[in-house]
């Protein structure tokens, strides 16, 4: 079978409906630890995870054994076909048993990827070597944050990243070039030729088997070069608030790096927090918002940042009003008509509002990010919200900015402190003295 089976490509329309108070529910049946399910309903979308839960373990082994004894086929139970050869037999058991025991094998799983470059996330089936003990990665804030939260630190041998990455958060980890070799100054591109990353021989020297990157089309456009050299390209949606996507992204990395329990703990914390926040804002009069996550640009309804604001209780003000031409954002200067629409608030989700903040840096960011929108009507409020904090906290801080009467800053800051204690690998910050929401008056 080819490295990628495009027969399994499905366009994933990640729509978060404002009326839903929490995550989008799974389809037609709940997952039972003792029953086979299908890929779409699986939390961890990996072949061999026949019961569709968050683990590949002895329960999957037992179910697949029973299916083989009963003469079932891969057509009847495609998720049981762990080696993707179209036959349900002992070879599938070998894969599942190896994963359950932490032994070397090859797994087949879903990658999130904009395959056809239309701006929408697709699902593709790819194979990856298991487990991963040495990797390189593209260093967007979102991907750094997800791997950091999951405790995937020592396994990262090299990364590319820009100068905007938070030094206070990642300085002792991914930005420490004695531990992690810098492979480029762009957060989305790593050159590769003749087995070398630029002039670096890191792949051979460090035994690298994988590259971790994001789903967006601009990330790793030279994917084939890595694959032809035997480097698996693992794509996740690190900034997604869509439940199945968020789950699989974290669980896949957790499985591949054998951090699955920590991935589960992270998801449970995020789910509980976001369910609480969305329940608090479900009855509010929804504010109409636009979003900016890149300087001078407004984000489309397909962007993770708009979806995050919808999760936080807002309504996207530009539905069917602006042609984004399959792009995640467009310059506000090209669309002055935006200001003729009913808009309550503009949310700037920016990584610059980081743990390394100072009063001067906050003032500078506010000026830089709001100036391109100086023609906005005076009735439109602008808020700068940190895009460095984890996804669940971004939802909390956006809700606080929009609906401070029902979502208090104290509540979100308390969640923030708990999150740091659980997932920040020993780092600590004085959250009460810092700003993760900034407005024109505060």
XYZ file of C-alpha atoms in Angstrom:
442
model
C 0.000 0.000 0.000
C 1.223 3.529 -0.758
C 2.595 5.694 2.040
C -0.594 7.672 1.825
C -3.960 6.202 1.020
C -5.901 9.020 -0.517
C -8.974 6.815 -0.643
C -9.435 7.747 2.968
C -9.183 11.484 2.419
C -12.230 13.231 3.808
C -12.761 16.929 3.902
C -13.275 17.850 7.525
C -15.471 20.878 7.856
C -14.655 21.982 11.355
C -17.833 23.818 12.173
C -18.564 24.835 15.720
C -22.178 25.849 16.021
C -22.698 28.753 18.350
C -25.800 27.235 19.884
C -23.911 24.186 21.080
C -22.856 24.640 24.659
C -19.794 22.429 24.503
C -17.943 20.274 21.973
C -19.504 18.795 18.853
C -20.780 15.372 19.856
C -19.610 12.127 18.307
C -21.865 10.600 15.705
C -24.382 7.863 16.273
C -23.100 5.652 19.036
C -21.021 6.056 22.127
C -17.731 4.233 22.432
C -17.884 1.030 24.436
C -14.592 -0.433 25.581
C -15.765 -3.898 24.576
C -17.315 -3.197 21.169
C -15.871 -2.504 17.718
C -16.413 0.945 16.292
C -15.463 2.774 13.092
C -12.714 5.274 12.343
C -14.966 8.347 12.307
C -16.186 7.541 15.812
C -12.777 6.685 17.246
C -11.190 9.180 19.603
C -7.676 7.974 18.731
C -7.926 7.554 14.966
C -5.348 4.794 14.572
C -5.993 1.489 12.828
C -6.003 -1.296 15.387
C -7.852 0.824 17.950
C -10.900 -1.310 17.259
C -12.937 -0.136 20.257
C -12.298 3.515 19.361
C -11.218 4.731 22.794
C -8.080 6.695 23.717
C -5.707 3.738 23.953
C -4.371 0.784 22.014
C -4.169 -1.968 24.584
C -5.123 -5.518 25.530
C -8.808 -4.769 25.021
C -8.142 -4.146 21.337
C -6.065 -7.320 21.150
C -8.918 -9.328 22.652
C -11.564 -7.912 20.312
C -9.467 -8.430 17.190
C -8.687 -12.019 18.251
C -12.398 -12.698 18.540
C -13.095 -11.137 15.137
C -10.430 -13.313 13.508
C -11.808 -16.461 15.177
C -15.277 -15.573 13.923
C -13.970 -15.246 10.374
C -14.747 -11.540 10.129
C -13.135 -9.501 7.354
C -11.370 -6.161 7.032
C -14.271 -4.967 4.888
C -16.635 -5.606 7.788
C -14.295 -4.178 10.450
C -11.866 -1.821 8.686
C -10.541 -0.327 11.941
C -9.270 -3.784 12.948
C -7.003 -3.895 9.875
C -4.015 -2.536 11.798
C -1.442 -3.069 9.035
C -3.773 -1.828 6.266
C -3.216 -4.759 3.903
C -6.929 -5.381 3.403
C -6.889 -8.688 5.302
C -7.898 -9.313 8.906
C -5.420 -11.833 10.315
C -2.628 -12.480 12.816
C -0.459 -9.759 11.255
C -2.913 -7.198 12.578
C -2.625 -8.744 16.030
C 1.155 -8.449 15.787
C 0.873 -4.688 15.251
C -1.625 -4.112 18.052
C 0.297 -6.270 20.511
C 3.525 -4.431 19.657
C 1.908 -1.051 20.303
C 0.321 -2.246 23.535
C 3.743 -3.448 24.700
C 5.625 -0.361 23.504
C 7.577 -2.378 20.925
C 8.734 -1.201 17.511
C 6.225 -1.496 14.676
C 4.479 0.580 12.012
C 1.076 2.117 12.655
C -1.455 3.605 10.244
C -3.306 6.690 11.375
C -5.055 9.905 10.403
C -2.988 12.993 9.643
C -4.730 16.364 9.525
C -3.567 18.177 6.403
C -4.858 20.661 3.849
C -4.170 18.144 1.080
C -5.722 20.063 -1.811
C -4.618 23.522 -0.618
C -8.166 24.870 -0.475
C -7.808 26.246 3.058
C -9.906 23.462 4.635
C -8.572 20.639 6.772
C -8.579 17.144 5.269
C -7.944 13.735 6.760
C -5.348 11.481 5.169
C -4.248 7.988 6.145
C -0.473 7.655 6.573
C 1.946 5.228 8.180
C 4.449 6.085 10.911
C 7.128 4.169 12.734
C 6.290 3.529 16.394
C 7.476 4.609 18.914
C 9.172 7.927 18.204
C 12.191 8.630 20.371
C 13.913 11.261 18.210
C 12.137 13.942 16.172
C 12.442 17.363 14.611
C 9.553 19.819 14.392
C 8.259 23.068 12.995
C 8.047 25.520 15.842
C 4.817 27.428 15.652
C 3.646 28.564 19.064
C 0.725 26.143 18.790
C 2.844 23.082 18.024
C 5.454 24.006 20.626
C 2.698 24.456 23.191
C 1.041 21.103 22.467
C 4.267 19.092 22.573
C 5.405 20.991 25.689
C 2.123 20.245 27.469
C 2.412 16.554 26.586
C 5.934 16.367 27.976
C 7.504 15.764 24.554
C 10.742 17.614 25.276
C 13.820 15.420 25.382
C 12.727 13.675 22.182
C 12.909 16.930 20.169
C 16.387 17.184 18.630
C 15.844 20.095 16.227
C 13.278 22.762 15.389
C 12.692 25.759 13.169
C 11.091 28.863 14.654
C 10.877 32.617 14.312
C 11.943 35.280 16.797
C 8.388 35.698 18.118
C 8.373 32.401 20.046
C 8.018 32.987 23.799
C 11.497 32.804 25.353
C 10.116 32.884 28.900
C 8.141 29.713 28.222
C 10.334 27.762 25.825
C 13.795 29.223 26.448
C 15.089 26.323 28.537
C 13.499 23.780 26.223
C 13.024 24.155 22.461
C 15.031 27.392 22.208
C 18.031 25.991 24.068
C 20.346 25.256 21.158
C 22.557 23.052 23.309
C 19.580 20.679 23.482
C 17.604 21.491 20.333
C 19.394 22.475 17.144
C 17.852 25.445 15.347
C 16.988 24.382 11.804
C 15.681 27.643 10.385
C 14.168 31.015 11.227
C 10.720 30.316 9.741
C 8.180 28.503 11.892
C 6.797 26.503 8.982
C 9.667 25.481 6.681
C 12.675 23.183 6.996
C 14.980 22.714 3.976
C 15.905 19.120 3.208
C 18.172 17.579 0.590
C 20.430 14.531 0.377
C 19.573 13.472 3.922
C 20.521 16.813 5.429
C 18.425 19.579 6.946
C 20.124 22.551 5.345
C 23.767 21.928 6.236
C 22.865 19.908 9.331
C 23.334 16.145 9.512
C 20.997 15.964 12.504
C 18.875 13.146 11.087
C 21.779 10.738 10.881
C 23.511 11.925 14.048
C 20.421 11.915 16.264
C 18.553 8.991 14.715
C 15.579 11.167 13.772
C 12.599 9.207 12.413
C 9.854 11.829 12.323
C 8.954 15.449 11.656
C 6.092 16.991 13.634
C 4.241 19.831 11.924
C 0.873 21.581 11.526
C -2.008 20.865 9.166
C -1.983 24.188 7.314
C -0.934 24.194 3.674
C 2.075 26.486 4.178
C 3.724 24.012 6.551
C 6.374 21.692 5.062
C 5.650 21.991 1.364
C 8.633 19.691 0.712
C 7.009 16.788 2.552
C 7.944 14.263 -0.153
C 11.651 14.922 0.355
C 11.391 13.832 3.983
C 9.207 10.818 3.226
C 11.534 9.612 0.470
C 14.326 9.634 3.055
C 12.286 7.541 5.489
C 11.243 10.430 7.748
C 7.581 10.241 8.744
C 5.711 13.558 8.586
C 3.193 13.730 11.429
C 0.576 16.459 11.001
C -1.714 17.610 13.807
C -4.132 20.475 14.385
C -2.521 21.980 17.465
C -4.839 25.012 17.652
C -8.189 23.321 16.999
C -11.121 23.600 19.402
C -13.165 21.002 17.497
C -13.549 18.047 19.856
C -12.647 15.087 17.613
C -9.762 16.990 16.011
C -8.383 18.256 19.304
C -8.644 14.784 20.819
C -6.947 12.906 18.009
C -4.154 15.487 17.662
C -3.184 15.156 21.319
C -3.784 11.408 21.540
C -1.799 10.653 18.383
C 1.264 12.469 19.707
C 0.696 10.872 23.085
C 0.659 7.423 21.511
C 3.639 7.942 19.201
C 5.823 9.356 21.990
C 4.353 7.042 24.669
C 2.853 9.938 26.628
C -0.723 8.726 26.267
C -1.693 9.083 29.939
C -0.501 12.678 29.976
C -2.402 13.360 26.749
C -5.538 11.995 28.383
C -4.999 14.186 31.470
C -4.569 17.244 29.234
C -7.771 16.494 27.341
C -9.750 15.915 30.512
C -8.606 19.249 31.941
C -9.362 21.077 28.676
C -12.761 19.442 28.286
C -13.820 20.244 31.834
C -12.707 23.855 31.567
C -14.290 24.512 28.186
C -17.518 22.797 29.140
C -17.695 25.082 32.185
C -16.958 28.220 30.178
C -19.435 27.397 27.415
C -22.126 26.625 29.983
C -21.579 30.049 31.557
C -21.987 31.904 28.248
C -24.711 29.784 26.630
C -27.510 32.193 27.552
C -25.753 35.487 26.843
C -26.753 37.837 24.041
C -24.056 36.832 21.587
C -21.687 39.560 20.520
C -20.769 39.854 16.869
C -17.000 39.744 16.482
C -14.219 39.832 13.952
C -10.800 38.379 14.668
C -7.236 39.309 13.800
C -4.383 36.873 14.372
C -1.877 38.379 11.931
C -0.924 42.050 11.723
C -3.225 44.148 9.509
C -5.381 41.094 8.647
C -8.822 39.811 9.553
C -9.406 36.091 9.930
C -11.897 33.992 7.977
C -14.613 31.823 9.433
C -12.494 28.765 8.610
C -9.619 29.866 10.844
C -8.998 28.151 14.174
C -9.079 31.576 15.845
C -12.585 32.482 14.720
C -13.791 29.037 15.773
C -12.192 29.592 19.156
C -14.104 32.848 19.592
C -17.338 31.098 18.614
C -16.595 28.470 21.265
C -16.156 31.368 23.701
C -19.734 32.473 23.021
C -19.325 34.935 20.144
C -20.947 35.102 16.728
C -18.776 35.649 13.645
C -19.853 38.978 12.139
C -18.641 38.275 8.591
C -20.452 35.074 7.647
C -21.168 35.251 3.883
C -20.102 38.902 3.793
C -16.414 38.780 2.808
C -14.801 36.619 0.125
C -11.645 35.204 1.737
C -10.769 33.267 -1.443
C -9.824 30.077 0.459
C -7.419 32.009 2.684
C -7.406 32.057 6.463
C -7.070 35.843 6.514
C -7.102 38.928 4.282
C -5.824 42.511 4.788
C -8.356 44.823 6.394
C -7.149 47.571 4.031
C -8.570 45.571 1.110
C -11.989 45.290 2.747
C -13.094 48.660 4.130
C -16.691 47.511 3.696
C -16.212 45.435 6.859
C -16.840 48.554 8.929
C -20.322 48.924 7.455
C -21.438 45.690 9.113
C -22.738 45.279 12.629
C -19.672 44.420 14.745
C -19.446 44.623 18.512
C -15.854 43.601 19.131
C -12.535 42.905 17.450
C -10.420 40.199 19.103
C -6.668 40.285 18.440
C -5.352 36.802 19.289
C -1.605 37.318 19.349
C 1.331 35.277 20.580
C 3.216 38.475 21.410
C 1.171 38.771 24.604
C 3.320 36.102 26.189
C 4.801 35.030 29.503
C 7.766 37.286 28.765
C 5.546 40.392 28.732
C 6.476 43.785 30.164
C 4.389 46.973 30.402
C 6.414 48.426 27.518
C 5.970 45.341 25.325
C 2.221 45.324 25.977
C 1.901 49.008 25.044
C 3.958 48.446 21.895
C 1.834 45.474 20.852
C -1.380 47.355 21.441
C -0.208 50.175 19.195
C 1.061 47.811 16.486
C -2.006 45.578 16.329
C -4.748 48.205 16.664
C -3.300 50.908 14.396
C -4.313 49.142 11.132
C -7.879 49.238 12.458
C -7.926 52.929 13.386
C -10.762 53.529 10.897
C -13.038 51.192 12.837
C -16.181 52.784 14.262
C -15.881 53.987 17.840
C -18.634 51.554 18.860
C -16.386 48.580 18.074
C -14.345 47.498 21.081
C -10.895 46.002 20.570
C -9.288 43.409 22.817
C -5.827 41.897 22.705
C -5.908 38.304 24.004
C -2.875 36.068 24.456
C -2.343 33.485 21.748
C 0.535 31.935 23.674
C -1.540 30.345 26.437
C -3.069 26.868 25.856
C -6.240 26.550 23.790
C -8.658 26.057 26.686
C -7.293 29.190 28.376
C -7.651 31.200 25.162
C -11.321 30.249 25.162
C -11.567 31.365 28.783
C -9.835 34.711 28.263
C -11.879 35.537 25.141
C -15.082 34.750 27.069
C -13.847 36.963 29.885
C -13.124 39.819 27.461
C -16.589 39.581 25.906
C -18.700 38.602 28.925
C -16.827 39.617 32.063
C -20.093 39.715 33.999
C -20.460 35.915 33.679
C -16.850 34.753 33.154
C -14.598 36.431 35.697
C -10.894 37.050 35.258
C -10.342 35.393 38.639
C -11.977 32.189 37.400
C -9.839 31.997 34.255
C -6.664 32.882 36.137
C -7.388 30.101 38.630
C -7.690 27.626 35.752
C -4.431 29.054 34.398
C -2.592 28.386 37.659
C -3.908 24.829 37.810
C -2.818 24.220 34.235
C 0.702 25.466 34.896
C 1.026 23.245 37.959
C -0.064 20.187 35.968
C 1.551 20.640 32.571
C 4.354 23.224 32.545
C 7.185 20.850 33.401
C 8.204 22.630 36.596
C 7.949 26.219 35.332
C 6.028 28.776 37.391
C 4.627 32.238 36.672
C 2.894 34.877 38.794
C -0.330 34.833 36.812
C -2.153 37.416 38.962
C 0.493 40.029 38.138
C 0.312 39.418 34.375
C -2.101 40.469 31.645
C -3.575 38.002 29.173
C -6.360 40.366 28.111
C -5.687 43.991 27.139
C -8.225 46.628 26.090
C -7.978 50.311 25.256
C -8.776 51.169 28.848
C -6.879 48.437 30.747
